[in-house]
PDB file of C-alpha atoms in Angstrom:
ATOM      1  CA  MET A   1     107.350  96.432  98.286  1.00 51.00           C
ATOM      2  CA  GLU A   2     107.579  94.206 101.510  1.00 53.00           C
ATOM      3  CA  GLN A   3     111.420  94.723 101.699  1.00 54.00           C
ATOM      4  CA  ARG A   4     110.783  98.636 101.388  1.00 51.00           C
ATOM      5  CA  ARG A   5     108.188  98.482 104.210  1.00 52.00           C
ATOM      6  CA  GLN A   6     110.401  96.296 106.413  1.00 58.00           C
ATOM      7  CA  ALA A   7     113.068  98.778 105.951  1.00 55.00           C
ATOM      8  CA  GLN A   8     111.016 101.602 106.706  1.00 53.00           C
ATOM      9  CA  ILE A   9     110.015  99.920 110.098  1.00 52.00           C
ATOM     10  CA  GLN A  10     113.668  99.054 111.128  1.00 60.00           C
ATOM     11  CA  GLN A  11     114.783 102.473 110.131  1.00 55.00           C
ATOM     12  CA  GLN A  12     112.232 104.158 112.461  1.00 52.00           C
ATOM     13  CA  GLU A  13     112.974 101.893 115.302  1.00 56.00           C
ATOM     14  CA  SER A  14     116.636 102.451 115.083  1.00 58.00           C
ATOM     15  CA  GLN A  15     116.050 106.159 114.995  1.00 50.00           C
ATOM     16  CA  GLN A  16     114.060 106.087 118.128  1.00 50.00           C
ATOM     17  CA  LYS A  17     116.413 103.781 120.198  1.00 53.00           C
ATOM     18  CA  SER A  18     119.499 105.984 119.075  1.00 50.00           C
ATOM     19  CA  GLY A  19     117.493 109.253 120.108  1.00 48.00           C
ATOM     20  CA  LYS A  20     117.949 110.620 116.533  1.00 45.00           C
ATOM     21  CA  TRP A  21     114.043 110.464 116.146  1.00 42.00           C
ATOM     22  CA  LYS A  22     112.880 114.226 116.681  1.00 46.00           C
ATOM     23  CA  LYS A  23     109.344 115.483 116.614  1.00 49.00           C
ATOM     24  CA  THR A  24     108.728 117.663 113.704  1.00 48.00           C
ATOM     25  CA  LYS A  25     105.921 120.439 113.407  1.00 44.00           C
ATOM     26  CA  GLY A  26     104.209 118.184 110.920  1.00 46.00           C
ATOM     27  CA  GLU A  27     103.925 115.402 113.569  1.00 48.00           C
ATOM     28  CA  GLY A  28     102.130 117.753 116.129  1.00 44.00           C
ATOM     29  CA  GLU A  29      99.843 118.974 113.264  1.00 41.00           C
ATOM     30  CA  ARG A  30      98.813 115.602 112.230  1.00 42.00           C
ATOM     31  CA  LYS A  31      98.274 114.545 115.805  1.00 43.00           C
ATOM     32  CA  ARG A  32     100.177 111.452 114.823  1.00 41.00           C
ATOM     33  CA  LEU A  33      98.567 108.491 112.881  1.00 41.00           C
ATOM     34  CA  LEU A  34      95.541 106.828 114.367  1.00 41.00           C
ATOM     35  CA  PHE A  35      95.925 103.238 114.199  1.00 41.00           C
ATOM     36  CA  GLY A  36      92.938 100.902 115.303  1.00 41.00           C
ATOM     37  CA  ILE A  37      91.981  97.210 114.836  1.00 38.00           C
ATOM     38  CA  ASN A  38      88.345  96.186 115.103  1.00 40.00           C
ATOM     39  CA  TYR A  39      87.782  92.463 116.056  1.00 36.00           C
ATOM     40  CA  ASP A  40      84.187  93.040 116.991  1.00 37.00           C
ATOM     41  CA  ARG A  41      82.083  93.313 113.652  1.00 39.00           C
ATOM     42  CA  LYS A  42      80.444  90.294 112.329  1.00 37.00           C
ATOM     43  CA  GLY A  43      79.737  89.526 108.780  1.00 34.00           C
ATOM     44  CA  GLN A  44      76.340  87.922 107.877  1.00 33.00           C
ATOM     45  CA  HIS A  45      76.403  85.796 104.832  1.00 29.00           C
ATOM     46  CA  ASP A  46      73.294  84.524 102.947  1.00 31.00           C
ATOM     47  CA  SER A  47      74.137  81.141 103.905  1.00 28.00           C
ATOM     48  CA  GLY A  48      73.278  82.116 107.408  1.00 29.00           C
ATOM     49  CA  THR A  49      76.852  81.582 108.830  1.00 34.00           C
ATOM     50  CA  GLN A  50      78.821  84.163 110.666  1.00 39.00           C
ATOM     51  CA  GLU A  51      82.702  84.719 110.521  1.00 55.00           C
ATOM     52  CA  GLU A  52      84.938  87.293 112.218  1.00 66.00           C
ATOM     53  CA  PHE A  53      85.577  90.596 110.156  1.00 72.00           C
ATOM     54  CA  ARG A  54      88.814  91.888 111.124  1.00 82.00           C
ATOM     55  CA  TRP A  55      89.996  95.339 109.594  1.00 86.00           C
ATOM     56  CA  CYS A  56      92.416  98.082 110.206  1.00 88.00           C
ATOM     57  CA  PHE A  57      91.766 102.111 109.915  1.00 90.00           C
ATOM     58  CA  THR A  58      94.604 104.485 109.880  1.00 91.00           C
ATOM     59  CA  GLY A  59      93.587 108.234 110.575  1.00 91.00           C
ATOM     60  CA  VAL A  60      95.649 110.928 108.921  1.00 92.00           C
ATOM     61  CA  TYR A  61      96.169 114.562 109.399  1.00 92.00           C
ATOM     62  CA  GLY A  62      98.760 115.767 106.857  1.00 93.00           C
ATOM     63  CA  PRO A  63     101.380 118.312 107.202  1.00 93.00           C
ATOM     64  CA  HIS A  64     101.892 121.143 104.746  1.00 91.00           C
ATOM     65  CA  SER A  65     105.726 120.961 103.640  1.00 93.00           C
ATOM     66  CA  ASN A  66     107.092 118.231 101.349  1.00 93.00           C
ATOM     67  CA  PRO A  67     109.812 117.036 103.691  1.00 94.00           C
ATOM     68  CA  GLU A  68     107.327 116.176 106.404  1.00 94.00           C
ATOM     69  CA  ARG A  69     104.908 114.680 104.076  1.00 93.00           C
ATOM     70  CA  GLU A  70     107.654 112.075 102.945  1.00 93.00           C
ATOM     71  CA  VAL A  71     108.072 111.230 106.736  1.00 93.00           C
ATOM     72  CA  MET A  72     104.447 110.451 106.904  1.00 93.00           C
ATOM     73  CA  TRP A  73     104.520 108.421 103.844  1.00 93.00           C
ATOM     74  CA  ASN A  74     107.147 106.377 105.455  1.00 92.00           C
ATOM     75  CA  GLU A  75     104.916 105.943 108.808  1.00 91.00           C
ATOM     76  CA  ILE A  76     101.953 104.798 106.709  1.00 91.00           C
ATOM     77  CA  ALA A  77     104.150 102.483 105.012  1.00 90.00           C
ATOM     78  CA  GLY A  78     105.476 101.218 108.387  1.00 89.00           C
ATOM     79  CA  VAL A  79     102.061 100.686 109.569  1.00 87.00           C
ATOM     80  CA  ARG A  80     100.975  98.863 106.315  1.00 85.00           C
ATOM     81  CA  GLY A  81     104.037  96.401 107.033  1.00 84.00           C
ATOM     82  CA  LEU A  82     102.568  95.734 110.420  1.00 85.00           C
ATOM     83  CA  TRP A  83      98.874  94.844 109.133  1.00 81.00           C
ATOM     84  CA  GLU A  84      98.132  92.244 106.347  1.00 79.00           C
ATOM     85  CA  GLY A  85      94.497  92.356 106.540  1.00 83.00           C
ATOM     86  CA  LEU A  86      91.771  94.773 105.484  1.00 89.00           C
ATOM     87  CA  TRP A  87      93.004  98.312 105.513  1.00 91.00           C
ATOM     88  CA  VAL A  88      91.382 101.804 105.120  1.00 93.00           C
ATOM     89  CA  ILE A  89      93.139 105.212 105.274  1.00 93.00           C
ATOM     90  CA  GLY A  90      91.242 108.137 105.873  1.00 94.00           C
ATOM     91  CA  GLY A  91      91.549 111.756 106.880  1.00 94.00           C
ATOM     92  CA  ASP A  92      92.778 115.294 105.758  1.00 95.00           C
ATOM     93  CA  PHE A  93      96.093 114.661 103.564  1.00 95.00           C
ATOM     94  CA  ASN A  94      96.489 118.364 102.875  1.00 95.00           C
ATOM     95  CA  VAL A  95      97.448 117.370  99.218  1.00 96.00           C
ATOM     96  CA  CYS A  96      95.604 116.627  95.943  1.00 96.00           C
ATOM     97  CA  ARG A  97      96.741 114.198  93.148  1.00 95.00           C
ATOM     98  CA  PHE A  98      95.785 115.911  89.930  1.00 95.00           C
ATOM     99  CA  VAL A  99      95.495 119.503  88.519  1.00 95.00           C
ATOM    100  CA  HIS A 100      91.741 119.304  88.144  1.00 94.00           C
ATOM    101  CA  GLU A 101      91.646 118.499  92.146  1.00 95.00           C
ATOM    102  CA  ARG A 102      92.285 122.217  92.710  1.00 95.00           C
ATOM    103  CA  LEU A 103      90.706 125.424  91.730  1.00 94.00           C
ATOM    104  CA  ASN A 104      92.634 127.191  89.301  1.00 93.00           C
ATOM    105  CA  CYS A 105      95.679 124.794  89.440  1.00 95.00           C
ATOM    106  CA  THR A 106      97.829 124.705  86.235  1.00 94.00           C
ATOM    107  CA  ARG A 107     100.780 122.377  87.010  1.00 95.00           C
ATOM    108  CA  ARG A 108     101.199 119.304  88.829  1.00 95.00           C
ATOM    109  CA  SER A 109     103.392 119.702  91.738  1.00 95.00           C
ATOM    110  CA  ARG A 110     105.999 117.319  93.339  1.00 95.00           C
ATOM    111  CA  ALA A 111     103.775 116.737  96.425  1.00 95.00           C
ATOM    112  CA  MET A 112     100.804 115.733  94.050  1.00 96.00           C
ATOM    113  CA  ARG A 113     102.999 113.210  92.257  1.00 95.00           C
ATOM    114  CA  SER A 114     104.525 111.785  95.498  1.00 95.00           C
ATOM    115  CA  PHE A 115     100.955 111.392  96.911  1.00 95.00           C
ATOM    116  CA  SER A 116     100.037 109.296  93.767  1.00 95.00           C
ATOM    117  CA  GLU A 117     103.468 107.167  94.117  1.00 94.00           C
ATOM    118  CA  MET A 118     102.748 106.494  97.835  1.00 94.00           C
ATOM    119  CA  ILE A 119      99.075 105.303  96.651  1.00 94.00           C
ATOM    120  CA  GLN A 120     100.306 103.106  94.023  1.00 93.00           C
ATOM    121  CA  ASP A 121     103.343 101.638  96.122  1.00 92.00           C
ATOM    122  CA  LEU A 122     100.702 100.707  99.015  1.00 92.00           C
ATOM    123  CA  ASP A 123      98.415  98.960  96.488  1.00 92.00           C
ATOM    124  CA  VAL A 124      95.306 101.095  97.840  1.00 94.00           C
ATOM    125  CA  MET A 125      92.615 102.353  95.883  1.00 93.00           C
ATOM    126  CA  ASP A 126      91.415 105.921  95.343  1.00 93.00           C
ATOM    127  CA  LEU A 127      87.659 105.535  94.938  1.00 91.00           C
ATOM    128  CA  PRO A 128      85.991 108.164  92.800  1.00 91.00           C
ATOM    129  CA  LEU A 129      84.432 111.120  95.065  1.00 94.00           C
ATOM    130  CA  GLN A 130      80.580 111.597  94.568  1.00 94.00           C
ATOM    131  CA  GLY A 131      78.653 114.574  95.699  1.00 94.00           C
ATOM    132  CA  ALA A 132      81.047 117.274  95.173  1.00 94.00           C
ATOM    133  CA  HIS A 133      84.404 118.095  93.074  1.00 93.00           C
ATOM    134  CA  TYR A 134      86.246 119.557  96.080  1.00 95.00           C
ATOM    135  CA  THR A 135      86.258 118.914  99.976  1.00 95.00           C
ATOM    136  CA  TRP A 136      87.669 121.883 101.050  1.00 95.00           C
ATOM    137  CA  SER A 137      87.048 125.557 100.195  1.00 92.00           C
ATOM    138  CA  LYS A 138      87.818 129.108 101.590  1.00 86.00           C
ATOM    139  CA  GLY A 139      85.731 132.069 101.870  1.00 75.00           C
ATOM    140  CA  ASP A 140      82.064 132.573 100.946  1.00 72.00           C
ATOM    141  CA  ASN A 141      82.912 132.774  97.279  1.00 75.00           C
ATOM    142  CA  SER A 142      85.102 129.630  97.309  1.00 74.00           C
ATOM    143  CA  LEU A 143      88.061 131.548  95.634  1.00 84.00           C
ATOM    144  CA  GLN A 144      90.237 128.818  96.936  1.00 91.00           C
ATOM    145  CA  ALA A 145      89.157 125.087  96.813  1.00 95.00           C
ATOM    146  CA  SER A 146      90.727 121.603  96.422  1.00 95.00           C
ATOM    147  CA  ARG A 147      90.138 117.937  97.222  1.00 96.00           C
ATOM    148  CA  ILE A 148      92.374 117.150 100.048  1.00 96.00           C
ATOM    149  CA  ASN A 149      90.202 114.553 102.156  1.00 96.00           C
ATOM    150  CA  TRP A 150      90.274 111.184 101.273  1.00 93.00           C
ATOM    151  CA  PHE A 151      89.317 107.522 101.846  1.00 95.00           C
ATOM    152  CA  LEU A 152      91.928 104.922 100.345  1.00 96.00           C
ATOM    153  CA  ILE A 153      91.047 101.425 100.546  1.00 94.00           C
ATOM    154  CA  CYS A 154      92.787  98.058  99.988  1.00 92.00           C
ATOM    155  CA  PRO A 155      91.382  96.031  96.957  1.00 91.00           C
ATOM    156  CA  GLU A 156      90.318  93.322  99.479  1.00 89.00           C
ATOM    157  CA  TRP A 157      87.988  95.900 100.963  1.00 89.00           C
ATOM    158  CA  ASN A 158      86.419  96.506  97.749  1.00 86.00           C
ATOM    159  CA  ASP A 159      85.979  92.836  96.735  1.00 87.00           C
ATOM    160  CA  SER A 160      84.490  92.274 100.348  1.00 86.00           C
ATOM    161  CA  PHE A 161      81.526  94.609  99.973  1.00 84.00           C
ATOM    162  CA  LYS A 162      78.932  94.842  97.169  1.00 78.00           C
ATOM    163  CA  ASP A 163      78.817  98.818  96.893  1.00 85.00           C
ATOM    164  CA  VAL A 164      81.707 100.796  98.099  1.00 90.00           C
ATOM    165  CA  ARG A 165      81.281 104.436  97.578  1.00 92.00           C
ATOM    166  CA  GLN A 166      83.031 107.622  98.676  1.00 94.00           C
ATOM    167  CA  ILE A 167      80.464 110.425  99.223  1.00 94.00           C
ATOM    168  CA  ALA A 168      81.052 114.107 100.267  1.00 95.00           C
ATOM    169  CA  LEU A 169      78.288 115.344 102.868  1.00 94.00           C
ATOM    170  CA  PRO A 170      77.366 118.967 103.106  1.00 92.00           C
ATOM    171  CA  LYS A 171      79.383 121.252 105.121  1.00 89.00           C
ATOM    172  CA  VAL A 172      78.267 122.179 108.876  1.00 85.00           C
ATOM    173  CA  ILE A 173      80.709 124.110 110.596  1.00 86.00           C
ATOM    174  CA  SER A 174      84.200 123.398 109.361  1.00 89.00           C
ATOM    175  CA  ASP A 175      85.543 124.546 105.738  1.00 91.00           C
ATOM    176  CA  HIS A 176      85.990 120.751 105.095  1.00 93.00           C
ATOM    177  CA  MET A 177      83.377 118.493 103.943  1.00 93.00           C
ATOM    178  CA  PRO A 178      82.616 115.506 105.871  1.00 93.00           C
ATOM    179  CA  ILE A 179      83.546 112.381 103.736  1.00 94.00           C
ATOM    180  CA  LEU A 180      81.462 109.254 103.987  1.00 93.00           C
ATOM    181  CA  LEU A 181      82.875 105.948 103.112  1.00 93.00           C
ATOM    182  CA  GLU A 182      79.702 103.588 102.409  1.00 90.00           C
ATOM    183  CA  SER A 183      80.137 100.062 101.777  1.00 84.00           C
ATOM    184  CA  GLY A 184      76.955  98.322 101.944  1.00 73.00           C
ATOM    185  CA  ASP A 185      76.502  94.607 102.778  1.00 67.00           C
ATOM    186  CA  LEU A 186      79.206  92.156 102.844  1.00 63.00           C
ATOM    187  CA  ASP A 187      79.480  90.214  99.573  1.00 56.00           C
ATOM    188  CA  ALA A 188      77.940  86.910 100.054  1.00 53.00           C
ATOM    189  CA  THR A 189      80.029  83.782  99.062  1.00 53.00           C
ATOM    190  CA  PRO A 190      79.625  82.924  95.335  1.00 50.00           C
ATOM    191  CA  SER A 191      77.190  80.138  94.744  1.00 48.00           C
ATOM    192  CA  TYR A 192      77.833  77.407  92.343  1.00 49.00           C
ATOM    193  CA  PHE A 193      75.523  75.511  90.165  1.00 56.00           C
ATOM    194  CA  LYS A 194      76.095  71.591  90.778  1.00 58.00           C
ATOM    195  CA  PHE A 195      74.597  68.866  88.706  1.00 63.00           C
ATOM    196  CA  GLU A 196      73.717  65.776  89.886  1.00 63.00           C
ATOM    197  CA  ASN A 197      74.132  62.613  87.520  1.00 68.00           C
ATOM    198  CA  MET A 198      71.065  61.097  89.235  1.00 66.00           C
ATOM    199  CA  TRP A 199      68.717  63.750  87.847  1.00 65.00           C
ATOM    200  CA  LEU A 200      69.316  61.962  84.321  1.00 68.00           C
ATOM    201  CA  GLN A 201      67.816  58.855  85.649  1.00 68.00           C
ATOM    202  CA  SER A 202      64.440  60.793  86.515  1.00 70.00           C
ATOM    203  CA  GLU A 203      61.768  60.174  83.796  1.00 71.00           C
ATOM    204  CA  GLY A 204      61.247  63.497  81.685  1.00 71.00           C
ATOM    205  CA  PHE A 205      64.180  65.273  83.056  1.00 67.00           C
ATOM    206  CA  ILE A 206      65.769  65.807  79.748  1.00 73.00           C
ATOM    207  CA  ASP A 207      62.496  67.015  78.101  1.00 73.00           C
ATOM    208  CA  LYS A 208      62.178  69.721  81.071  1.00 66.00           C
ATOM    209  CA  LEU A 209      65.563  70.668  80.616  1.00 66.00           C
ATOM    210  CA  LYS A 210      65.289  71.596  76.965  1.00 69.00           C
ATOM    211  CA  ASN A 211      62.271  73.634  77.985  1.00 68.00           C
ATOM    212  CA  TRP A 212      64.122  75.401  80.832  1.00 62.00           C
ATOM    213  CA  TRP A 213      66.947  76.102  78.487  1.00 57.00           C
TER     214      TRP A 213
END
């Protein structure tokens, strides 16, 4: 996987230097990937200590054609190759993963399979969507509807928080539902039971231990 990421980064750099890198319509539509690193958020642990919490967010606006999607998957993999910390991807991918995520869909398309393969290759998690079945619909009767808005998180993000959820919120103006990534509190460092041998020398300790147990 790491070799694939490095190869994709080198290919993009080579194309840019040689002038072969051409902007496509899809690049204009997705307004390029947004790449931001937050160094300011602090994690408060139950022990009372604070430590720096670093994470990366990649914003996505996906194209509609398969060739342009493949370019975007490579770009996302290139971003992953530059960042080894906690990572979240989110936005309008303009593609589903499975048949049940599109209204009246009967066949899993190449784009759906490619999207699922990208998720697997990058080792990110697709959390269950709560609050709705679809995130986009067209018309008052919703004759067209699909789930095309996503948050994808790295496993470390899921391990760092107690209650990570992906929730669809009510539509206001757009035909897309806003998606909320709710993570809850940072998970505190696990505490371990420690036994002191000196306790055995305390009068009545064994009897108390039997009663507690």
